[in-house]
Amino acid sequence: LMQNMNHDEPYIDKQSVREKANSIRNNYIESMEKHLINFDAKLIEKKFKVEWILSEEDLVSAIKKSLPSKSHNRVCFDIPEVPEKFFEKKNQIIEVSIDDNDNFSDLVVEADFGIVENGSLVLLNKRSGKFFNSVPNIHIILSINNLIEKTQDLETIVYLKYNSDFSEIKLPDDVRIIKSPFLQYESTDGFINPTEDVKPANITVYLYDNGITEVMEDKKFRETLYCINCGRCKEVCPIYKIDPTYSPIEKLRNNIVFNYVDKEEIFSNTTLCGNCKEVCPVLIPFTELFIYQMQILRSQHESRKANNLARFFSKRSKMNKLNNRIRRYFFVNRYYRNNKKLMNYFLSQKDDFYNVYIMKQNEENNG
């Protein structure tokens, strides 16, 4: 990642790194089926249990079926969001907090990446990591788009996941690359004690689809699968600041696959500001994909065909250039008065600009 400039100070060629990451993700996504079959074979060869999971309902059902008893299973979850379906049947699961430092029979954790080349799993900054050698049953969920073809490419992807501005090098505090089921030890008061009967953990890897193969059907939308879950797009999204239901990447995918919201709402839930596109470390073309999705929806509704998408985008571009709050007030009132949520957001901004690209240009021009 580092290059030498004038044989003096090392520097990071930001665009080259992002382009490399984009290429890494493209290489995997465009040959996903072949790589998944290869990855599955390597996991089985290493004595991992593997299950292919289509939906959230199937995931919950598969994990529940594998629990050691019919009721009162003590399970620890180390995943971003625990599906409510896990607790629908009374007394089957008792959720144990990671902070309780209590004993539990099963751990459910999400892998950040998988490496096809050697059939390994990559877990970054997992709070449950201290229990990996003491829990008898470990369930590892891996979304099927979160694989990397070669080990050597992991450095680039992890670097971009944790470094947003390239000003300093940040790395995850805990990196665990699981190449095979590890051995189990007894744990007493946080200390690991080897026992005479040491055996490998029961590790099941769930290759999780959750709508990904449906996204794959459209060549343009495949680029949303390049996402490395850095969270940067939601940090700069003006809509997410006032309605944190979905991040920009979630909004694109959900409108493709799921029926969480009326797909028509995409017209009032994006400003086409381009902030997400500007900060994406793997160069996902957010703005173009939102416009592409709007065009698809318009083509499906005769009443919308007369609506000019270029004019809509032009209005948004003009507002980015306004540096006078009074002028912006009249502009916003004229074009967004029927969308109170966006209008209130625009009018509440105290700075002359909030668009990332414009702000960056101003900072460069000012020194």
mmCIF file of N, CA, C and O in Angstrom, residues 57 64 103 112 128 141 151 155 162 166 176 183 207-209 241 263 266 271 280 329 333-334 344 352 366:
data_model
loop_
_atom_site.group_PDB
_atom_site.id
_atom_site.type_symbol
_atom_site.label_atom_id
_atom_site.label_comp_id
_atom_site.label_asym_id
_atom_site.label_seq_id
_atom_site.Cartn_x
_atom_site.Cartn_y
_atom_site.Cartn_z
ATOM 1 N N GLU A 57 -35.138 -16.594 8.064
ATOM 2 C CA GLU A 57 -35.963 -17.635 8.685
ATOM 3 C C GLU A 57 -35.240 -18.980 8.661
ATOM 4 O O GLU A 57 -35.240 -19.716 9.649
ATOM 5 N N LYS A 64 -31.325 -23.166 15.551
ATOM 6 C CA LYS A 64 -32.163 -23.727 16.620
ATOM 7 C C LYS A 64 -32.131 -25.258 16.616
ATOM 8 O O LYS A 64 -32.059 -25.894 17.677
ATOM 9 N N ASN A 103 -21.078 -18.811 31.569
ATOM 10 C CA ASN A 103 -20.934 -19.995 30.721
ATOM 11 C C ASN A 103 -22.127 -20.112 29.783
ATOM 12 O O ASN A 103 -23.266 -19.837 30.163
ATOM 13 N N ASP A 112 -16.283 -11.539 9.290
ATOM 14 C CA ASP A 112 -16.182 -10.364 8.429
ATOM 15 C C ASP A 112 -15.886 -10.764 6.992
ATOM 16 O O ASP A 112 -16.453 -10.199 6.059
ATOM 17 N N SER A 128 -16.518 -11.486 21.513
ATOM 18 C CA SER A 128 -16.629 -12.844 22.040
ATOM 19 C C SER A 128 -15.351 -13.653 21.823
ATOM 20 O O SER A 128 -15.293 -14.826 22.190
ATOM 21 N N ILE A 141 -21.613 -17.142 10.975
ATOM 22 C CA ILE A 141 -22.410 -16.704 9.826
ATOM 23 C C ILE A 141 -21.506 -15.924 8.873
ATOM 24 O O ILE A 141 -20.795 -15.010 9.291
ATOM 25 N N THR A 151 -5.390 -14.585 -0.221
ATOM 26 C CA THR A 151 -4.934 -14.131 1.098
ATOM 27 C C THR A 151 -4.222 -12.798 1.011
ATOM 28 O O THR A 151 -4.389 -11.926 1.879
ATOM 29 N N GLU A 155 -5.041 -7.643 3.206
ATOM 30 C CA GLU A 155 -4.445 -6.431 3.770
ATOM 31 C C GLU A 155 -5.126 -5.173 3.224
ATOM 32 O O GLU A 155 -5.478 -4.266 3.974
ATOM 33 N N TYR A 162 -10.893 0.108 7.938
ATOM 34 C CA TYR A 162 -10.611 0.823 9.185
ATOM 35 C C TYR A 162 -9.986 2.203 8.991
ATOM 36 O O TYR A 162 -9.788 2.914 9.964
ATOM 37 N N PHE A 166 -7.162 8.213 5.433
ATOM 38 C CA PHE A 166 -5.784 7.949 5.020
ATOM 39 C C PHE A 166 -4.767 8.809 5.778
ATOM 40 O O PHE A 166 -3.603 8.863 5.409
ATOM 41 N N ARG A 176 -8.557 -12.466 13.957
ATOM 42 C CA ARG A 176 -8.516 -13.921 14.095
ATOM 43 C C ARG A 176 -8.787 -14.555 12.742
ATOM 44 O O ARG A 176 -9.847 -14.346 12.155
ATOM 45 N N LEU A 183 -8.914 -26.137 19.131
ATOM 46 C CA LEU A 183 -9.118 -26.994 20.297
ATOM 47 C C LEU A 183 -9.856 -26.254 21.403
ATOM 48 O O LEU A 183 -9.782 -25.043 21.535
ATOM 49 N N LEU A 207 -23.217 -20.349 5.186
ATOM 50 C CA LEU A 207 -23.022 -19.510 4.007
ATOM 51 C C LEU A 207 -24.371 -18.873 3.688
ATOM 52 O O LEU A 207 -25.288 -19.542 3.195
ATOM 53 N N TYR A 208 -24.480 -17.588 3.976
ATOM 54 C CA TYR A 208 -25.763 -16.891 4.090
ATOM 55 C C TYR A 208 -26.052 -16.062 2.838
ATOM 56 O O TYR A 208 -25.298 -15.148 2.500
ATOM 57 N N ASP A 209 -27.153 -16.388 2.163
ATOM 58 C CA ASP A 209 -27.544 -15.678 0.948
ATOM 59 C C ASP A 209 -28.276 -14.371 1.268
ATOM 60 O O ASP A 209 -27.825 -13.284 0.938
ATOM 61 N N LYS A 241 -29.085 10.840 8.786
ATOM 62 C CA LYS A 241 -29.005 11.679 9.990
ATOM 63 C C LYS A 241 -30.377 11.973 10.568
ATOM 64 O O LYS A 241 -30.518 12.164 11.775
ATOM 65 N N LYS A 263 -41.234 0.774 -2.777
ATOM 66 C CA LYS A 263 -40.061 1.124 -3.581
ATOM 67 C C LYS A 263 -40.131 2.554 -4.097
ATOM 68 O O LYS A 263 -39.110 3.172 -4.369
ATOM 69 N N ILE A 266 -38.045 5.634 -2.660
ATOM 70 C CA ILE A 266 -36.660 5.984 -2.975
ATOM 71 C C ILE A 266 -36.579 7.402 -3.531
ATOM 72 O O ILE A 266 -35.585 8.099 -3.376
ATOM 73 N N THR A 271 -31.176 12.250 -1.680
ATOM 74 C CA THR A 271 -31.007 13.613 -2.200
ATOM 75 C C THR A 271 -30.056 13.631 -3.380
ATOM 76 O O THR A 271 -29.815 14.686 -3.957
ATOM 77 N N CYS A 280 -16.923 6.148 -0.458
ATOM 78 C CA CYS A 280 -16.877 4.677 -0.519
ATOM 79 C C CYS A 280 -15.466 4.188 -0.838
ATOM 80 O O CYS A 280 -14.897 4.533 -1.879
ATOM 81 N N TYR A 329 -32.914 28.935 0.982
ATOM 82 C CA TYR A 329 -34.262 28.836 1.541
ATOM 83 C C TYR A 329 -35.308 28.871 0.426
ATOM 84 O O TYR A 329 -36.209 28.039 0.364
ATOM 85 N N ASN A 333 -37.626 25.725 -0.661
ATOM 86 C CA ASN A 333 -39.069 25.907 -0.539
ATOM 87 C C ASN A 333 -39.769 25.662 -1.878
ATOM 88 O O ASN A 333 -40.867 25.104 -1.936
ATOM 89 N N ARG A 334 -39.082 26.028 -2.946
ATOM 90 C CA ARG A 334 -39.672 25.861 -4.274
ATOM 91 C C ARG A 334 -39.724 24.397 -4.705
ATOM 92 O O ARG A 334 -40.734 23.920 -5.226
ATOM 93 N N ASN A 344 -37.128 20.156 5.885
ATOM 94 C CA ASN A 344 -36.700 20.536 7.238
ATOM 95 C C ASN A 344 -35.218 20.270 7.440
ATOM 96 O O ASN A 344 -34.518 21.034 8.111
ATOM 97 N N ASP A 352 -22.721 26.630 5.054
ATOM 98 C CA ASP A 352 -23.072 26.961 3.680
ATOM 99 C C ASP A 352 -23.175 25.713 2.821
ATOM 100 O O ASP A 352 -23.996 25.617 1.931
ATOM 101 N N ASN A 366 -8.699 26.613 0.331
ATOM 102 C CA ASN A 366 -8.328 27.496 1.437
ATOM 103 C C ASN A 366 -7.008 27.128 2.081
ATOM 104 O O ASN A 366 -6.649 27.644 3.130
#
